Coordinates of C-alpha atoms and ligand atoms in Angstrom, one line a residue:
M62 CA 25.8 18.1 48.5
N63 CA 25.9 19.9 45.1
N64 CA 24.3 18.7 41.4
R65 CA 27.5 17.3 40.9
L66 CA 26.4 14.0 42.7
L67 CA 23.2 13.5 41.4
K68 CA 25.5 12.1 38.2
S69 CA 28.3 10.2 40.3
G70 CA 27.2 6.6 41.2
L71 CA 30.2 6.2 43.3
R72 CA 30.7 9.8 45.2
T73 CA 27.3 9.1 46.2
F74 CA 27.7 5.8 46.9
A75 CA 30.3 7.1 49.7
L76 CA 28.5 9.8 51.1
S77 CA 25.2 7.6 51.2
A78 CA 26.3 4.3 52.6
V79 CA 27.0 7.6 55.3
V80 CA 23.7 9.1 55.3
A81 CA 22.3 6.3 55.3
L82 CA 23.8 3.6 57.5
G83 CA 24.8 6.4 60.8
I84 CA 21.3 8.2 61.2
A85 CA 20.0 7.1 63.7
G86 CA 22.2 5.5 66.2
C87 CA 25.2 7.4 66.4
A88 CA 22.5 10.4 66.9
S89 CA 20.6 9.0 69.8
T90 CA 24.1 7.4 71.9
A91 CA 25.6 10.8 71.3
E92 CA 22.6 12.6 73.1
T93 CA 22.6 10.3 76.1
E94 CA 26.0 10.4 76.7
T95 CA 25.1 13.8 76.8
A96 CA 22.5 13.7 78.1
E97 CA 23.8 11.5 80.9
E98 CA 27.3 13.4 81.9
T99 CA 25.1 17.0 82.9
T100 CA 22.1 15.1 84.4
G101 CA 22.7 12.2 86.0
S102 CA 19.8 10.3 84.1
T103 CA 19.4 9.0 80.3
E104 CA 16.9 11.2 80.0
T105 CA 17.5 13.3 76.9
A106 CA 17.0 17.0 76.3
T107 CA 13.9 16.3 73.6
E108 CA 12.2 13.1 75.1
S109 CA 8.7 13.4 76.7
A110 CA 6.5 11.8 78.1
E111 CA 5.3 9.2 76.0
Y112 CA 3.6 11.0 73.3
R113 CA 1.4 8.4 70.9
I114 CA 2.5 9.0 67.3
A115 CA 0.0 8.3 64.9
I116 CA 2.7 7.2 61.8
M117 CA 0.2 7.4 58.0
P118 CA 1.6 6.1 54.5
K119 CA -0.5 7.0 51.0
A120 CA -1.2 3.3 51.7
I121 CA 0.4 1.0 54.2
N122 CA 2.0 -2.3 51.4
I123 CA 3.7 -0.3 50.1
G124 CA 8.0 -1.0 50.8
Y125 CA 9.0 3.1 50.4
F126 CA 6.4 3.4 53.2
S127 CA 7.6 0.5 55.3
A128 CA 11.2 1.8 55.5
W129 CA 9.9 5.7 55.8
D130 CA 7.7 3.7 59.1
E131 CA 11.6 2.2 60.2
G132 CA 13.3 5.9 59.9
A133 CA 10.0 6.4 62.9
Q134 CA 9.9 4.1 65.2
K135 CA 13.9 4.4 65.4
A136 CA 12.7 8.2 66.2
C137 CA 10.4 7.0 68.5
E138 CA 11.9 4.7 70.5
E139 CA 15.0 7.7 71.0
L140 CA 12.3 10.0 72.8
G141 CA 9.9 7.4 74.4
A142 CA 6.9 7.6 72.0
T143 CA 5.2 5.7 71.2
C144 CA 3.9 4.7 67.3
D145 CA 1.6 3.2 65.4
Y146 CA 1.5 2.3 61.7
I147 CA -1.2 2.6 60.6
G148 CA -3.4 3.4 56.9
P149 CA -5.5 2.3 54.3
N150 CA -4.5 -0.7 51.6
E151 CA -5.6 1.9 49.2
A152 CA -3.2 4.8 48.7
T153 CA -6.0 7.5 48.2
G154 CA -7.8 10.8 50.5
P155 CA -10.9 9.0 51.2
A156 CA -8.8 6.4 52.7
Q157 CA -7.0 8.5 54.6
V158 CA -9.9 10.4 55.3
Q159 CA -11.0 7.3 57.9
F160 CA -7.6 7.0 59.5
I161 CA -7.2 10.2 59.7
N162 CA -11.1 10.0 61.8
Q163 CA -9.3 7.2 63.9
V164 CA -6.3 9.3 65.2
I165 CA -8.4 12.0 66.5
Q166 CA -11.4 9.3 68.2
E167 CA -8.5 7.3 69.6
G168 CA -7.5 11.0 70.7
Y169 CA -3.5 10.6 69.4
D170 CA -1.0 13.2 70.6
A171 CA 0.4 13.8 66.7
L172 CA -0.4 12.5 63.0
V173 CA 3.3 12.1 61.4
I174 CA 1.6 11.6 57.5
S175 CA 2.1 11.2 53.8
A176 CA -1.0 12.8 52.2
A177 CA -2.1 10.8 49.4
D178 CA -4.3 13.8 48.0
Q179 CA -3.2 17.1 49.3
N180 CA -6.8 18.5 48.7
A181 CA -8.7 15.5 50.0
I182 CA -7.5 15.1 53.9
V183 CA -7.3 19.0 54.2
P184 CA -10.5 18.6 56.4
A185 CA -10.0 15.7 58.6
L186 CA -6.7 17.4 59.3
Q187 CA -7.8 20.4 60.2
E188 CA -10.7 18.7 62.1
A189 CA -7.4 16.6 64.1
A190 CA -5.4 20.1 64.8
A191 CA -9.1 21.9 66.4
A192 CA -8.9 18.4 68.3
G193 CA -5.4 19.5 69.7
I194 CA -3.1 16.8 67.4
T195 CA 0.0 17.8 66.3
I196 CA 0.3 17.6 62.7
V197 CA 3.4 17.0 59.9
T198 CA 3.4 16.1 57.1
S199 CA 5.7 14.1 55.3
D200 CA 7.4 13.0 52.0
A201 CA 4.2 14.1 50.2
D202 CA 2.6 17.7 51.6
V203 CA -1.4 19.0 51.3
A204 CA -1.8 22.0 48.8
A205 CA 0.3 24.7 49.7
E206 CA -3.1 27.2 50.9
S207 CA -3.8 24.1 52.9
A208 CA -0.6 24.6 54.9
D209 CA -1.0 26.0 58.1
A210 CA -3.0 22.6 58.1
R211 CA 0.4 21.4 59.5
L212 CA 3.4 23.0 61.8
V213 CA 5.9 21.3 59.2
T214 CA 6.5 18.8 56.0
I215 CA 9.3 17.5 55.5
L216 CA 10.6 16.8 52.4
P217 CA 13.2 14.8 50.6
S218 CA 14.7 17.9 48.3
A219 CA 13.2 21.1 46.0
A220 CA 11.1 19.7 43.4
D221 CA 13.0 20.9 41.1
R222 CA 15.8 19.1 41.5
I223 CA 14.2 16.3 41.8
G224 CA 12.3 16.8 38.5
T225 CA 15.2 17.4 36.8
A226 CA 17.0 15.2 38.1
E227 CA 15.0 12.3 36.6
V228 CA 15.3 14.7 32.5
D229 CA 18.4 14.1 32.6
W230 CA 18.6 10.1 34.0
V231 CA 16.3 9.6 30.7
A232 CA 17.4 11.7 28.9
E233 CA 21.3 10.0 29.2
E234 CA 19.7 6.3 28.6
V235 CA 17.8 7.1 25.6
G236 CA 21.2 9.3 23.8
E237 CA 19.2 13.1 24.0
E238 CA 16.6 12.2 21.7
G239 CA 13.3 10.6 21.1
C240 CA 9.6 11.5 23.7
V241 CA 9.4 11.0 26.7
A242 CA 6.5 9.7 29.3
I243 CA 5.5 9.3 33.2
L244 CA 4.2 6.9 35.2
S245 CA 3.1 9.1 38.3
A246 CA 1.4 7.9 40.9
A247 CA -2.3 9.1 41.9
A248 CA -3.1 12.6 40.2
T249 CA -4.0 14.3 43.7
A250 CA -0.4 13.0 44.6
A251 CA 1.1 17.1 46.1
N252 CA 4.6 15.3 45.7
Q253 CA 4.5 13.9 42.3
N254 CA 3.2 17.0 40.4
V255 CA 5.7 19.9 41.7
W256 CA 8.2 17.2 40.6
I257 CA 6.4 16.6 37.2
A258 CA 5.8 20.5 36.5
A259 CA 9.6 20.8 37.0
M260 CA 10.2 18.7 34.4
G261 CA 8.1 20.0 31.6
P262 CA 10.3 23.2 31.3
Y263 CA 14.0 21.6 31.9
L264 CA 13.4 19.0 29.3
E265 CA 12.0 21.3 27.0
S266 CA 14.6 24.2 27.1
T267 CA 17.8 21.7 27.7
Y268 CA 17.5 18.3 25.3
P269 CA 16.2 19.3 21.8
N270 CA 16.2 17.1 20.4
M271 CA 13.5 14.7 23.2
S272 CA 10.1 15.5 23.5
W273 CA 6.8 14.5 25.3
C274 CA 4.6 12.1 24.2
G275 CA 2.1 14.0 22.4
G276 CA 3.2 17.2 21.8
D277 CA 2.8 18.0 25.4
L278 CA 3.4 17.6 29.3
E279 CA -0.7 16.7 30.1
S280 CA -0.8 14.5 27.0
A281 CA 2.6 12.2 28.1
T282 CA 1.9 12.0 31.3
F283 CA -0.3 8.6 33.0
Y284 CA -0.9 7.9 36.6
G285 CA -1.3 4.9 38.4
D286 CA -2.3 5.3 41.6
D287 CA 0.8 4.2 43.2
D288 CA -1.0 0.3 42.9
A289 CA 1.2 -2.4 40.9
T290 CA -1.8 -3.5 38.8
K291 CA -3.0 -0.2 37.4
S292 CA 0.7 1.4 37.2
V293 CA 1.1 -2.1 35.3
E294 CA -2.3 -1.4 32.6
Q295 CA -0.6 2.3 32.6
F296 CA 3.2 1.6 31.5
N297 CA 1.0 -0.9 28.5
A298 CA -1.3 2.0 27.7
I299 CA 1.9 4.6 26.6
L300 CA 3.1 1.3 24.6
S301 CA 0.6 1.7 22.7
Q302 CA -0.8 5.2 23.0
Y303 CA 3.0 6.4 21.7
P304 CA 4.7 2.5 20.3
D305 CA 7.7 5.2 19.5
V306 CA 7.8 6.3 23.1
A307 CA 12.2 6.4 24.1
G308 CA 11.6 6.8 28.3
I309 CA 9.5 6.4 31.0
I310 CA 10.0 8.3 34.1
A311 CA 8.4 6.5 36.9
P312 CA 8.5 9.1 39.7
T313 CA 6.7 6.9 41.7
T314 CA 9.0 3.5 43.8
V315 CA 5.2 1.8 43.0
G316 CA 5.3 2.7 39.0
V317 CA 9.3 2.0 38.2
L318 CA 8.5 -1.2 39.7
A319 CA 5.9 -2.1 37.9
A320 CA 7.1 -0.6 34.5
A321 CA 10.5 -2.1 35.4
Q322 CA 8.9 -5.6 35.5
E323 CA 6.6 -5.4 32.4
K324 CA 9.3 -4.1 30.5
K325 CA 11.6 -7.8 31.4
A326 CA 8.0 -9.4 30.9
K327 CA 7.6 -8.0 27.4
G328 CA 11.2 -7.7 26.3
A329 CA 10.5 -4.1 25.4
S330 CA 12.9 -1.6 24.9
V331 CA 11.6 1.5 26.0
A332 CA 14.1 3.0 28.8
V333 CA 12.8 3.2 32.2
T334 CA 14.1 5.8 35.6
G335 CA 12.3 6.9 38.3
L336 CA 12.1 6.7 41.8
G337 CA 13.4 2.8 43.1
L338 CA 13.4 2.2 46.2
P339 CA 16.9 0.0 45.8
S340 CA 16.0 -3.3 47.9
E341 CA 13.1 -3.6 45.2
M342 CA 15.1 -2.2 41.5
A343 CA 18.1 -3.9 42.0
P344 CA 16.9 -7.6 40.6
Y345 CA 16.0 -5.9 37.5
I346 CA 19.8 -3.5 37.8
E347 CA 21.4 -6.4 38.2
D348 CA 20.1 -8.1 35.6
G349 CA 20.2 -4.4 33.2
T350 CA 16.6 -4.1 33.0
I351 CA 17.3 -0.3 34.8
A352 CA 20.1 1.5 34.5
K353 CA 19.6 3.3 36.4
V354 CA 16.6 4.9 39.3
G355 CA 17.7 7.3 42.4
L356 CA 15.5 8.0 45.4
W357 CA 16.6 9.6 48.9
N358 CA 16.7 8.1 52.5
P359 CA 13.1 7.2 53.7
I360 CA 14.0 5.8 56.6
D361 CA 15.8 9.6 57.0
L362 CA 12.6 10.8 56.0
G363 CA 10.5 8.9 58.2
Y364 CA 13.0 9.6 61.1
V365 CA 13.3 13.8 61.2
A366 CA 9.1 13.5 60.9
V367 CA 8.8 11.8 63.8
Y368 CA 11.5 14.7 65.8
A369 CA 10.4 17.8 64.6
A370 CA 6.4 16.2 65.8
V371 CA 7.5 15.8 68.8
L372 CA 10.5 19.0 69.8
G373 CA 6.8 21.0 68.3
M374 CA 4.6 19.7 70.9
N375 CA 7.1 20.5 73.9
G376 CA 7.3 24.3 73.2
E377 CA 11.1 23.5 71.6
F378 CA 9.9 24.2 67.8
D379 CA 6.9 25.9 65.9
G380 CA 8.1 25.2 62.6
S381 CA 8.0 29.0 61.5
V382 CA 9.6 30.1 59.0
G383 CA 13.5 29.9 60.0
S384 CA 13.5 28.8 62.5
T385 CA 15.7 24.8 63.0
F386 CA 15.4 22.0 64.6
S387 CA 18.4 18.7 65.1
A388 CA 16.8 15.2 64.2
G389 CA 20.0 13.2 65.0
E390 CA 23.2 14.8 63.6
G391 CA 21.1 16.1 61.1
S392 CA 19.7 20.2 62.0
Y393 CA 17.1 21.5 59.6
E394 CA 16.0 25.2 58.8
V395 CA 12.2 25.6 58.0
V396 CA 12.0 28.0 54.5
E397 CA 9.4 29.5 52.5
G398 CA 6.5 27.3 52.8
G399 CA 7.1 25.7 56.0
I400 CA 9.7 23.5 54.1
A401 CA 12.2 21.3 56.2
Y402 CA 14.3 19.9 52.9
L403 CA 16.4 16.8 53.8
G404 CA 18.5 17.0 50.7
D405 CA 19.1 15.7 47.3
P406 CA 18.1 12.3 45.6
F407 CA 21.3 9.6 45.8
T408 CA 21.5 7.6 42.4
F409 CA 21.4 3.2 41.8
T410 CA 23.4 2.2 39.5
I411 CA 24.9 -1.4 39.0
D412 CA 28.0 0.3 40.3
N413 CA 25.9 0.8 44.5
I414 CA 22.9 -1.7 44.2
A415 CA 24.3 -4.5 45.9
T416 CA 24.9 -2.4 49.2
F417 CA 21.7 -0.2 48.7
K418 CA 19.6 -3.3 49.4
E419 CA 20.6 -4.0 51.8
I420 CA 19.4 -0.9 53.4
Y421 CA 16.6 0.4 51.7
Ligands
LIG781 C1 5.6 6.7 46.2 C2 5.2 7.5 46.6 C3 5.6 8.4 47.8 C4 7.2 9.2 47.0 C5 7.6 7.8 46.5 C6 9.3 8.2 45.6 O1 6.7 5.0 47.4 O2 4.6 7.8 46.1 O3 5.1 9.7 47.9 O4 8.3 9.6 47.5 O5 7.2 7.0 45.5

């Protein structure tokens, strides 16, 4: 998929429908059929001895992670694993550590986790790895220097593509003019941080009549901690600190939803875009509060992460740079940093939201 698709609602729609609708189901059927033909049994090549896998989101009450877990559970079903969705109510490292400790105590075989804090959870992950638990991060990784705490990380797409796409979306809406602020998740989240880092120089070099509110990226960035109430407060803090703000990018499903709700409630004129779950954003796209948001398919992200974990436990995948693995119909290669990427984000507008809101 190329970059032009980020801007093309209709083409995105066509491709996404195939990806989003097709992922899990077809693959498992094909795989089972092949196995039946060759072995006469219904065992698949990667199916194995009832692994117990913990699926841990940044916080359990975030809609995005319910979709992520849906994909994870689908893979678990295909692979004969038992998967439990467990995690904290608040998206912080210390809150996740308590659950990681529980995973160790209860002797899970693997942990698939989106790191709420790229550093705070590392000692607990290392302890889990030492206890023989296979760890795959997915959605949000640990800090690069702690990459050996996990087998591999499964991320949506290269950071710069996610960051620059969001700048293009806001630029389009504000007519390439005015100052922009960011309403992020937690300051400790690796995923939002790398996207924001990519936004900074791109906006400055691509849009001469746009700027970061307050004069630089740091002054323009506010943190809602993936908490709905705090995100609304931070949205209002942006408006009061920068009354001339032309646009807000919220690279978090929690933040962009809070911003849309508050924009509507206040009748604010600021443009809002970012990474939104279509099912949550549909009302605000349908009523014109929001023109465009984007996101990858979180169902795929959870699905692929479970495959990587099980293949790792089976000794069929070691996570090394250059190694490859398959999950359903997709195949993935591990690149520098121990990362496997899914693909570019899709965009959602009034033209395709009706379809996507039914999927995730
Ligand atoms: C929130 C979380 C998640 C991020 C999405 C876009 O749900 O912060 O980590 O990937 O937004």
